[in-house]
XYZ file of C-alpha atoms in Angstrom:
573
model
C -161.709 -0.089 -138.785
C -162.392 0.210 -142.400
C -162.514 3.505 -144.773
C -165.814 3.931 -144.508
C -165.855 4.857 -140.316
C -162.101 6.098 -140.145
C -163.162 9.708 -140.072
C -166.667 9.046 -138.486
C -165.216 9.401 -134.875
C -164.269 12.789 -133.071
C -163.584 13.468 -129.388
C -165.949 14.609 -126.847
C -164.785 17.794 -125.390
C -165.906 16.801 -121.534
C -165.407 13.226 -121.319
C -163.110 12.239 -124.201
C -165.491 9.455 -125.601
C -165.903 8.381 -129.109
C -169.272 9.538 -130.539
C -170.355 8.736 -134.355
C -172.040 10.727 -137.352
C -172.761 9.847 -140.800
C -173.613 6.727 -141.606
C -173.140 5.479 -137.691
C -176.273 5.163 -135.383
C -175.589 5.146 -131.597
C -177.802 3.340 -128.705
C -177.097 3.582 -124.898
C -176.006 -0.156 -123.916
C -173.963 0.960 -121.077
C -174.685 -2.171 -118.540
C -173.934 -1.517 -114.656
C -172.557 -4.451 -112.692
C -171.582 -3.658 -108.876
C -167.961 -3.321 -107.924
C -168.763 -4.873 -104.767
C -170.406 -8.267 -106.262
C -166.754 -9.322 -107.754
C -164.752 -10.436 -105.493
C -160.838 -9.530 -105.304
C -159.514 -12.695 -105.897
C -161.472 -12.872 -108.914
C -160.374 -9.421 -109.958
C -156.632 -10.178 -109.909
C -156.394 -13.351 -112.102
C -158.822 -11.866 -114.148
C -157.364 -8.608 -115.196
C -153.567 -10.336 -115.502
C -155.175 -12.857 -117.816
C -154.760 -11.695 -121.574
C -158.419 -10.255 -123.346
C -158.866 -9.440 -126.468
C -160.094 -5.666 -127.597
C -160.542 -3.265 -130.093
C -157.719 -0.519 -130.077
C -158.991 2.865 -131.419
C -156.320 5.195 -132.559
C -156.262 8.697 -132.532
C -157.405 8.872 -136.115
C -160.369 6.303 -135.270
C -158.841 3.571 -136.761
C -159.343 0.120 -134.910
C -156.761 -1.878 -134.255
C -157.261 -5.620 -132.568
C -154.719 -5.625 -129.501
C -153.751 -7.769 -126.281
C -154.998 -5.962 -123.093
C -153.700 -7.215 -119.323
C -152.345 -6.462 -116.178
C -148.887 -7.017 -115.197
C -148.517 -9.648 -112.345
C -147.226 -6.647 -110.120
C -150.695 -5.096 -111.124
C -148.571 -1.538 -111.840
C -148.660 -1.412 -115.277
C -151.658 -1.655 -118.432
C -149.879 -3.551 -121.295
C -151.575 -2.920 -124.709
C -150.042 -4.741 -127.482
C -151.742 -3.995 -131.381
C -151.245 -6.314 -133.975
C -147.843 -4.762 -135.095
C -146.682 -6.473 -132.177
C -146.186 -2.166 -130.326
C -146.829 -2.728 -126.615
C -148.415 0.202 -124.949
C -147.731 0.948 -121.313
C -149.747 2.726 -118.972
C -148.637 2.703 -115.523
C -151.879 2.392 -113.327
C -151.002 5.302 -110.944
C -151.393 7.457 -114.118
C -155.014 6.187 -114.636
C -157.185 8.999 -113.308
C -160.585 6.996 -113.945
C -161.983 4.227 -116.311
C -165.531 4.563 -117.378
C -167.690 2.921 -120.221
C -168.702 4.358 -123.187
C -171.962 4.237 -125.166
C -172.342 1.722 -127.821
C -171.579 2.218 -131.312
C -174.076 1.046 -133.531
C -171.868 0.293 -137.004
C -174.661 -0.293 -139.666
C -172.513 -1.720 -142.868
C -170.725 -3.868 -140.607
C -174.030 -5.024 -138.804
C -172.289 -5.210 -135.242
C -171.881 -3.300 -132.241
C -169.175 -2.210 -130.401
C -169.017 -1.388 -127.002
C -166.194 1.355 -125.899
C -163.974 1.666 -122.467
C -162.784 4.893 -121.883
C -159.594 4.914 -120.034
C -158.067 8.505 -118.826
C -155.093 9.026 -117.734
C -152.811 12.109 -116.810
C -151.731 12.692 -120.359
C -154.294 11.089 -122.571
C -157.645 9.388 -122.655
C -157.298 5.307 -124.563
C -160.388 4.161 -125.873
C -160.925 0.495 -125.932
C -163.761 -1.545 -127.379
C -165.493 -4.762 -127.101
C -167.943 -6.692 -129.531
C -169.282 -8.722 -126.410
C -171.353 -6.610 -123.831
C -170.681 -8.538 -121.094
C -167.252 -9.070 -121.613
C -166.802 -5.266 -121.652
C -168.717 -5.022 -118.501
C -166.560 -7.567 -116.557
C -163.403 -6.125 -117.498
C -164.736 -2.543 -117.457
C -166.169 -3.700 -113.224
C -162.667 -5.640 -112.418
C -160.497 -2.698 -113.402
C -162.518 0.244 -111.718
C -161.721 -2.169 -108.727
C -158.523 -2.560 -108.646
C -158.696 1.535 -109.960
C -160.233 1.702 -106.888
C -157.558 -0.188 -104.682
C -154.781 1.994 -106.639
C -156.127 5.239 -104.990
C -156.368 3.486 -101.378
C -152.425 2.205 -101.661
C -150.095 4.609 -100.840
C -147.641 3.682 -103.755
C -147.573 1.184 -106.974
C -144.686 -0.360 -106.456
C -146.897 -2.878 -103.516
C -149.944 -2.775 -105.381
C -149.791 -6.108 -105.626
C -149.007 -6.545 -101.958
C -151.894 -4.789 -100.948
C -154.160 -6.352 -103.010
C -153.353 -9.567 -101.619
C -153.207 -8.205 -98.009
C -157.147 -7.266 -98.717
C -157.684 -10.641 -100.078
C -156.626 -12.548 -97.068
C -158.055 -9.964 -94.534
C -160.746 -8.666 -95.939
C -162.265 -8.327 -92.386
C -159.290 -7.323 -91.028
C -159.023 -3.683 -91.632
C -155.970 -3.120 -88.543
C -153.954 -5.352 -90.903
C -154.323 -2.793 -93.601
C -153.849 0.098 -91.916
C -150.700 -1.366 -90.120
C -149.635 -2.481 -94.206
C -149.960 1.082 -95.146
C -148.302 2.448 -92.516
C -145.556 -0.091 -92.656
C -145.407 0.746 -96.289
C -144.995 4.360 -95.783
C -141.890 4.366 -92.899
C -140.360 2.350 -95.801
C -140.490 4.746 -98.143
C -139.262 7.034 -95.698
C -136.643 5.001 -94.997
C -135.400 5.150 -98.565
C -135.703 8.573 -98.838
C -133.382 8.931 -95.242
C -130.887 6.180 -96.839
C -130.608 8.103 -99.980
C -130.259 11.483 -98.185
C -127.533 9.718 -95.853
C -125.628 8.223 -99.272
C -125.512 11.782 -100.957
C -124.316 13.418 -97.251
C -121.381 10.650 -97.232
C -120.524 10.976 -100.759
C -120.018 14.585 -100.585
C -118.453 14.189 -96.847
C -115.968 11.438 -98.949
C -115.178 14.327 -101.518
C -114.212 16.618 -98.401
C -112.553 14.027 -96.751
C -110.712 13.290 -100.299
C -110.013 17.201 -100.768
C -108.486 17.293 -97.213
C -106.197 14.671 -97.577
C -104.659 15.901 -101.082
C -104.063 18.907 -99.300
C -102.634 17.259 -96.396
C -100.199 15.214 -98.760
C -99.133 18.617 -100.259
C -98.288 20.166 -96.838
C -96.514 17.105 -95.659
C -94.276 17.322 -98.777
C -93.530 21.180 -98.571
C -93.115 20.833 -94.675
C -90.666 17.978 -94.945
C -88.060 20.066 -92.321
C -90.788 19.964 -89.901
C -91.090 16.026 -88.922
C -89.634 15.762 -85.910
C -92.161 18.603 -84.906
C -95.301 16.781 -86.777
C -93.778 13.067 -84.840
C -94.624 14.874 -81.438
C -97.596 15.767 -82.793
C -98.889 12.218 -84.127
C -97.749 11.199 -80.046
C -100.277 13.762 -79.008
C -103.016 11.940 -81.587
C -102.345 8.351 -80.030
C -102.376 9.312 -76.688
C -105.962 11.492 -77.289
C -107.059 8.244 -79.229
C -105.716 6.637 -76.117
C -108.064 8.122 -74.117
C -111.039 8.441 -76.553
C -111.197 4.809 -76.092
C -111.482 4.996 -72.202
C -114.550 6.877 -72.574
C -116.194 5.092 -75.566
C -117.921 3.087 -73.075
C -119.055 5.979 -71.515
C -120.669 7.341 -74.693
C -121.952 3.569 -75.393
C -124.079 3.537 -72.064
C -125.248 7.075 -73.087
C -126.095 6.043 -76.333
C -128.280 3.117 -74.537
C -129.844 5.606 -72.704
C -130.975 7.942 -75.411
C -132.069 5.235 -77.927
C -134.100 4.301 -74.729
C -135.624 8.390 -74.886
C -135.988 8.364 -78.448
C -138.292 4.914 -78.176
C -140.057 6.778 -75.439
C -140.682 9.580 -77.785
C -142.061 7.240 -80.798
C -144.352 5.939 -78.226
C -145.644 9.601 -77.392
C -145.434 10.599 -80.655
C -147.725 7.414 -81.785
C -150.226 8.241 -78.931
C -150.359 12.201 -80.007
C -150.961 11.276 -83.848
C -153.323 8.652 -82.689
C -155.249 11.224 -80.586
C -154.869 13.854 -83.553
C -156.675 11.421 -86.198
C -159.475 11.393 -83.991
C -160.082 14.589 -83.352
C -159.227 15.462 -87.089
C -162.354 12.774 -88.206
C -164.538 15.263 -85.647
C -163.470 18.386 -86.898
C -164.673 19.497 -90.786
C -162.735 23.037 -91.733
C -165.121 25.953 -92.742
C -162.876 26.658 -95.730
C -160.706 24.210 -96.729
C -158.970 25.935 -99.191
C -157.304 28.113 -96.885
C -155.401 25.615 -95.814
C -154.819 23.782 -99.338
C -153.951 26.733 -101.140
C -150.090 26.867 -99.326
C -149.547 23.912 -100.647
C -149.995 24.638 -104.584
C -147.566 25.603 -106.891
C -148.461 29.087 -108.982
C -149.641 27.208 -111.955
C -152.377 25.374 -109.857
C -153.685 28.684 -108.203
C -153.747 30.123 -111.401
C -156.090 26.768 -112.607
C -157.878 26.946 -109.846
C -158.520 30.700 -109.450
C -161.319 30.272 -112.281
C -163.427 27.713 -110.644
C -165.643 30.456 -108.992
C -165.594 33.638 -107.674
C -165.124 32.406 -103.893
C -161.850 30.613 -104.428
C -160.830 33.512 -106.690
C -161.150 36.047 -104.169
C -159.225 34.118 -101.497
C -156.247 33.530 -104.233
C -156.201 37.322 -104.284
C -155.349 38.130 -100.931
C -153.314 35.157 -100.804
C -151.479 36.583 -103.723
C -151.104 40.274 -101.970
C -148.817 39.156 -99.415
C -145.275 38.965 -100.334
C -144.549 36.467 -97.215
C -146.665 33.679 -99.544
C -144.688 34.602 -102.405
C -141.677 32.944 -100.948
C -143.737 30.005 -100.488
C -144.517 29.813 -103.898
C -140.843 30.425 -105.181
C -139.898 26.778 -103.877
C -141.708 25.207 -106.385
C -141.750 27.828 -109.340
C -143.148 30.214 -110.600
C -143.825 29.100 -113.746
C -145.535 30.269 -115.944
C -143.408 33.474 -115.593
C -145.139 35.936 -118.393
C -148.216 35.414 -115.822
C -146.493 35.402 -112.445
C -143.823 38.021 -113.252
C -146.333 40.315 -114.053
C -148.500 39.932 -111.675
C -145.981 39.865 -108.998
C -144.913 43.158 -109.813
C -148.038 44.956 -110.675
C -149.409 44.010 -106.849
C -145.934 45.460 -105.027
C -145.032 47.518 -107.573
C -146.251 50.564 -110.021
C -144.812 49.967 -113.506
C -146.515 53.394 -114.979
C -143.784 55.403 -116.341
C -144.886 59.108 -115.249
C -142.370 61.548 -116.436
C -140.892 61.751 -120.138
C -136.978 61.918 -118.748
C -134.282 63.806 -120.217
C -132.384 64.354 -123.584
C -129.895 61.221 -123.693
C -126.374 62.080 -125.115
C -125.624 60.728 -128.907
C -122.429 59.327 -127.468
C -123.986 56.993 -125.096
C -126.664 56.157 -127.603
C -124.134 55.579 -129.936
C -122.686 52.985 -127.319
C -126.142 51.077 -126.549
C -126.114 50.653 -130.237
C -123.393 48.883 -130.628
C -123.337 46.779 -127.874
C -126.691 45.547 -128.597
C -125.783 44.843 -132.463
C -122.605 43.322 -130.981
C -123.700 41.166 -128.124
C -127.158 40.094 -128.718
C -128.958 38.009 -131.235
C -132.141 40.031 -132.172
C -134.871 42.297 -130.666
C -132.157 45.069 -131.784
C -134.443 48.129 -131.962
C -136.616 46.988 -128.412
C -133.653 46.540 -126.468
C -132.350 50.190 -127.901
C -135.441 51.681 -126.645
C -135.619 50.514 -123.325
C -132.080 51.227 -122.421
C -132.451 54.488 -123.767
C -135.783 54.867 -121.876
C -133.649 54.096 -118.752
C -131.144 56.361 -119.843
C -133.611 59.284 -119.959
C -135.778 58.565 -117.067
C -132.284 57.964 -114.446
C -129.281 60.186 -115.949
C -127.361 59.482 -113.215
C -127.524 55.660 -113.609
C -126.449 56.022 -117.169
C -125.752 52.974 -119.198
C -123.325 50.168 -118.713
C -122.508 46.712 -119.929
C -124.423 44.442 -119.002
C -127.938 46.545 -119.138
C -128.612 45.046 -122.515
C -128.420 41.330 -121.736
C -130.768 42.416 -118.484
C -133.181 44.050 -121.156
C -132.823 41.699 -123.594
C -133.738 38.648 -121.115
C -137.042 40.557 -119.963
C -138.051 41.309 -123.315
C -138.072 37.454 -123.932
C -140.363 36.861 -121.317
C -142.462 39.639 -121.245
C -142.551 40.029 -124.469
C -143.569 44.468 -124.344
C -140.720 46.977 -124.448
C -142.894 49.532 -122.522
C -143.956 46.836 -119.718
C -139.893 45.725 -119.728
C -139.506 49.257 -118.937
C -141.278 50.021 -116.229
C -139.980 46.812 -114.539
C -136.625 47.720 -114.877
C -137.353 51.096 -113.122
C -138.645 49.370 -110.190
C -135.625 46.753 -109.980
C -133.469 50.393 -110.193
C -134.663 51.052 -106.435
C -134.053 48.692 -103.426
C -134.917 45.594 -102.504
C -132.705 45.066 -105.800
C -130.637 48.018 -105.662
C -129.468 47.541 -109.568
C -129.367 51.183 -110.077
C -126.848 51.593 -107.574
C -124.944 48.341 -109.267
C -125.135 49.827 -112.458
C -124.795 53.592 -111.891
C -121.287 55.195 -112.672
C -118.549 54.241 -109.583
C -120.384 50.480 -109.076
C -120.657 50.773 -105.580
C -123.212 48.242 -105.183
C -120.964 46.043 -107.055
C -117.795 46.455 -104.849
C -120.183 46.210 -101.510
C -121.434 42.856 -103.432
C -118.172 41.782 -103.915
C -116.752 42.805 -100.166
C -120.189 40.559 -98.744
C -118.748 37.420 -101.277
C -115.122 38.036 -100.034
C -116.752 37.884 -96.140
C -118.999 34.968 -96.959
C -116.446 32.617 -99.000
C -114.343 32.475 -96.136
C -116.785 31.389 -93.733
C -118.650 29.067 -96.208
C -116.201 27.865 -98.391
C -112.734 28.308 -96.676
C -111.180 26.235 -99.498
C -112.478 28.395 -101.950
C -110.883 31.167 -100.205
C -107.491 29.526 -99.633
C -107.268 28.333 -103.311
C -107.989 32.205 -104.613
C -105.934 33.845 -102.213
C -102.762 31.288 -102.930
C -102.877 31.913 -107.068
C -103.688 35.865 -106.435
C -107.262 35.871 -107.939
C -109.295 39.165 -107.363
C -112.351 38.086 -106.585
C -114.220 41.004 -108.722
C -112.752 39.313 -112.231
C -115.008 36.014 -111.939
C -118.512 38.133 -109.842
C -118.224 41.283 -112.210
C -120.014 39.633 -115.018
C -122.386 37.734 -112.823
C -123.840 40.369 -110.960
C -123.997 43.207 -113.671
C -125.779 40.775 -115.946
C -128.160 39.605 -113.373
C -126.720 35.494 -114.363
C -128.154 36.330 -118.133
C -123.816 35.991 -118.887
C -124.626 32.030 -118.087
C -127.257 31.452 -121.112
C -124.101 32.311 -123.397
C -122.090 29.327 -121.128
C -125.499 26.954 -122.462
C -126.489 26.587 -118.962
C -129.886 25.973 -119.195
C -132.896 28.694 -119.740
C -134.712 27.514 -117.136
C -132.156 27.916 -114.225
C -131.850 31.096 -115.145
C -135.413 31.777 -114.981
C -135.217 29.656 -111.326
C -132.668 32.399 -110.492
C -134.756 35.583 -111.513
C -138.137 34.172 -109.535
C -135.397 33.809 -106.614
C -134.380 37.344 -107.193
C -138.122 38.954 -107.722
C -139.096 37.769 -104.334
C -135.796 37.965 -102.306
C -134.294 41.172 -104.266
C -130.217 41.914 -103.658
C -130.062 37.965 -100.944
C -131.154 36.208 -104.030
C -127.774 37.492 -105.791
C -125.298 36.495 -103.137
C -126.872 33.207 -102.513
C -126.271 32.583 -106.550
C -122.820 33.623 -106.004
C -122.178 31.706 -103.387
C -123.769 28.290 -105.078
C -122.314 28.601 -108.402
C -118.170 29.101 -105.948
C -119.323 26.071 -104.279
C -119.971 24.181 -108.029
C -116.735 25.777 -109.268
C -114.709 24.416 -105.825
C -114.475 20.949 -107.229
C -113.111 21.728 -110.607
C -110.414 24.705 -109.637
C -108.970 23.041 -106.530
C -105.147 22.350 -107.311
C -105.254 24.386 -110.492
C -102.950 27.065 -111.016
C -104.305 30.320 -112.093
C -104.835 30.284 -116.085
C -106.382 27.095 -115.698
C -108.577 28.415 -112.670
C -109.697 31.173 -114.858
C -110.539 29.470 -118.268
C -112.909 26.921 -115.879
C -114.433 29.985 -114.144
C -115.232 31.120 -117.727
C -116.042 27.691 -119.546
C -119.469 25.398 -118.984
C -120.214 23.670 -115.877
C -123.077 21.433 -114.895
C -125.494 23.757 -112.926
C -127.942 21.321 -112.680
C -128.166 21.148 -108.514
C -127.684 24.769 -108.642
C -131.326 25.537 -106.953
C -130.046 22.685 -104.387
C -127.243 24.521 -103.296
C -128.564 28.415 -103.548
C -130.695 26.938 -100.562
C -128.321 25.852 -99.076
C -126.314 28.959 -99.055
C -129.524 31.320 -98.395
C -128.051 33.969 -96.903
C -130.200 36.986 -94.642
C -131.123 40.375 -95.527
C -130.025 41.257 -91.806
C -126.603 39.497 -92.117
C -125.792 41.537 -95.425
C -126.693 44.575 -93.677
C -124.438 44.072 -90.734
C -121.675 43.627 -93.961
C -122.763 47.051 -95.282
C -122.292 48.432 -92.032
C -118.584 47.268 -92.019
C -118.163 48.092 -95.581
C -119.298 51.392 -94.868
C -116.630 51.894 -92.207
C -114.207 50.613 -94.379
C -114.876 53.116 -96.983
C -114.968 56.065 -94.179
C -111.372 55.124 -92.977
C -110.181 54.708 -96.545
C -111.573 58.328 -97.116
């Protein structure tokens, strides 16, 4: 487009079309043509075939370009005259919808715009020939259309084809789609099943290094481990009598588990027709589960209806947990609001006179560990200081502070949640409070849980004298903030603290727990100086959410652990 129109375009606010001012008139040429009057085979060959169009940018200059379809019918190529090809993948493509005409007076033609929105951006397109616009414009709303009905793009392509040659055959589709699906789920199992036998290799591979070791310390013992191999041959022996037992019953349960596909067809059969009879009241009842936080939050301001029923949906802490799967970003909103529905962050009482000595220590920790927010982080650890004497102040407190301040971004609101996380379900005033003895019943629940969950773990620490408090000491006083300074990333950490507002003291052990079961792979065999600079050095926490799942430990287990630590103590005393 020349000088004279460059600046003559802006975007609409609603629909993202191209409107004109100045010297540009505009006329409504928008031509309808029926979907339905094109057929598919048409479509295909059509939109795959190269076109020529106008390319606005997003300054408004117009650029001529090459528009098509890829033959798999996945992905828009748009390639300007710089030879720059654009992709757009055509799952992105929300809708496709034609724009008014533009009217250009000094260059006495018309243009005729496609606008084409996707999930990131809206691409405008235009077209000196009406009915060339209106063609293409028809042809790709269909195959928009078909995009939608296909379950993935990958068989776009495929399925357009399928509804070519059976048009009238709607089973065939159906059967397609479903077909389609089990393969994707099929992938997905595969890919599970690779990952399970990878790691069960690693096991397998840990096992047998350790199995080589004993074999060389134990040399004294072969005659002893000869008998023993006799004993393995003769149960292999007989494991190989009744393999054909276990073949039949395999027959015999693959036989059940057909039987139960059949039912299972019949039941989802029967539950599609009932589910085309049966329209919910309120839908969004049972939508709502399924959103993440940052989609309530969109959604909560479409009316005052769905607002209300994100409220009580938001006042039970049971959903929260729901929500915490996904995340909870973004956390200045959900923090907050989490804790201002279960908990009350008004500080009520002024506190008492904190001691210049202990002042005098905040002080220079802070200037000494952190890298700004000096004064805010003083404040609020002497706030705590004041308002709980006898949790006092200990290392640690500041990086906690300092970490809240970042995302809440209010010493007095950073306050009053660190108050709350002083009482139970996170029990950090009685981790923090002179004697630590949240911190050594935290470490007795590890000790417990590493040698049920990771024995190897346990075995390796135990053989090169480890105590188990030097490597959790600085995770659990600093709430995992100690990890930013290891450049894990910011947002794991933030994964960790949504895991820790909803869950409280569990959250902590599971972390533990994941980040040993990281470690195992890069201490085992390692003698203890080496054990210890990896405990304190970077490591790759990226599955870390992955495996804090995976170790999810119960608030009733721990408490059966407190009990015993408890007796401990008592007989100690």
């Amino acid at each position: 487009m020349d000088r004279d129109i460059t600046g003559a375009y802006t975007k609409s606010s609603t629909s993202g079309s191209i409107s004109s001012c100045s010297d540009l008139s505009i006329e409504e040429h928008i031509n309808s043509i029926s979907t339905d009057s094109i057929p598919l085979d048409q479509v295909i060959p059509y939109l795959t075939k190269h076109h020529s169009f106008l390319y606005f940018t997003s300054k408004g200059h117009k650029v001529n370009s090459i528009v098509y379809f890829t033959e798999s019918l996945n992905i828009l190529h748009i390639i300007t005259d710089k030879s720059k090809i654009k992709k757009v993948f055509t799952p992105d493509i929300l809708d496709i919808s034609a724009g008014i005409c533009i009217q250009v007076k000094r260059e006495s033609e018309n243009i005729y715009p496609i606008n084409i929105r996707t999930r990131n951006k809206i691409i405008v397109l235009g077209s000196k020939i009406l009915n060339d616009r209106d063609f293409w414009y028809s042809c790709a709303g269909i195959l928009l259309k078909y995009a939608k009905e296909c379950f993935s793009s990958v068989g776009l392509r495929r399925y357009c084809d399928c509804v070519v040659k059976n048009k009238e055959n709607e089973d065939e589709i159906i059967k397609l789609r479903e077909s389609q699906y089990n393969e994707w789920l099929k992938v997905r199992y595969y890919e599970r099943e690779v990952q399970s036998c990878e790691k069960d290799a690693i096991k397998c591979l840990i096992n047998e290094m350790i199995s080589t070791v004993e074999l060389n310390e134990y040399q004294q013992n072969l005659k002893h481990l000869e008998r023993k191999v006799l004993n393995l041959i003769g149960d292999k022996f007989l494991l190989k009598q009744s393999q054909g037992n276990l073949l039949k019953s395999l027959q015999r349960k693959e036989t059940e588990i057909q039987t139960l596909t059949d039912s299972f067809t019949s039941v989802r059969n029967h539950l599609i027709i009932l589910s085309s009879q049966y329209v919910p009241s309120n839908p969004w009842k049972s939508i709502i589960p399924y959103l993440s936080f940052i989609d309530l939050m969109i959604l909560r301001g479409v009316n005052k209806k769905i607002r209300k029923i994100i409220f009580f949906y938001l006042r039970n802490k049971s959903n929260w947990r729901k929500i915490v799967s996904c995340t909870l970003y973004p956390r200045k909103i959900s923090w907050r609001l989490y804790v201002n529905n279960f908990y009350d962050t008004e500080i009520a009482a002024m506190g008492q006179e904190v001691l210049p000595g202990v002042i005098e220590e905040i002080k220079q920790d802070v200037i000494r560990g952190l890298p700004d927010q000096f004064e805010e982080v003083e404040e609020i650890l002497i706030g705590v200081c004041a308002l709980f004497p006898n949790v006092g102040y200990c290392q640690g407190m500041q990086q906690v502070a300092h970490f809240l301040l970042g995302a809440f971004r209010d010493s007095n609101e950073v306050l009053g949640v660190l108050l709350n996380l002083l009482r139970p379900p996170f029990y950090l005033g009685d981790l923090w409070k002179t004697g630590f003895t949240r911190l050594k019943l935290g470490i007795f629940q590890l000790k417990c849980l590493i040698k049920l969950k990771l024995p190897f773990m346990g075995k390796h620490l135990k053989q090169i004298d480890v105590r188990l408090d030097v490597i959790v000491t600085p995770w659990l006083l600093t709430i995992f903030t100690c990890l930013i300074a290891k450049q894990v990333s910011l947002q794991i950490v933030h994964s960790i603290w949504d895991l820790f507002f909803v869950y409280g003291w569990p959250a902590l052990i599971s972390t533990s727990l994941a980040l040993f079961s990281i470690y195992q792979e890069h201490v085992l065999g390692l003698d203890l100086e080496d054990t210890l600079r990896v405990f304190s050095g970077y490591v790759n926490c990226n599955c870390l959410l992955k495996e804090i799942n995976k170790y999810e430990v119960s608030q009733n287990y721990l408490d059966e652990l407190e009990k015993a630590f408890c007796l401990k103590e008592d007989a100690y005393a």
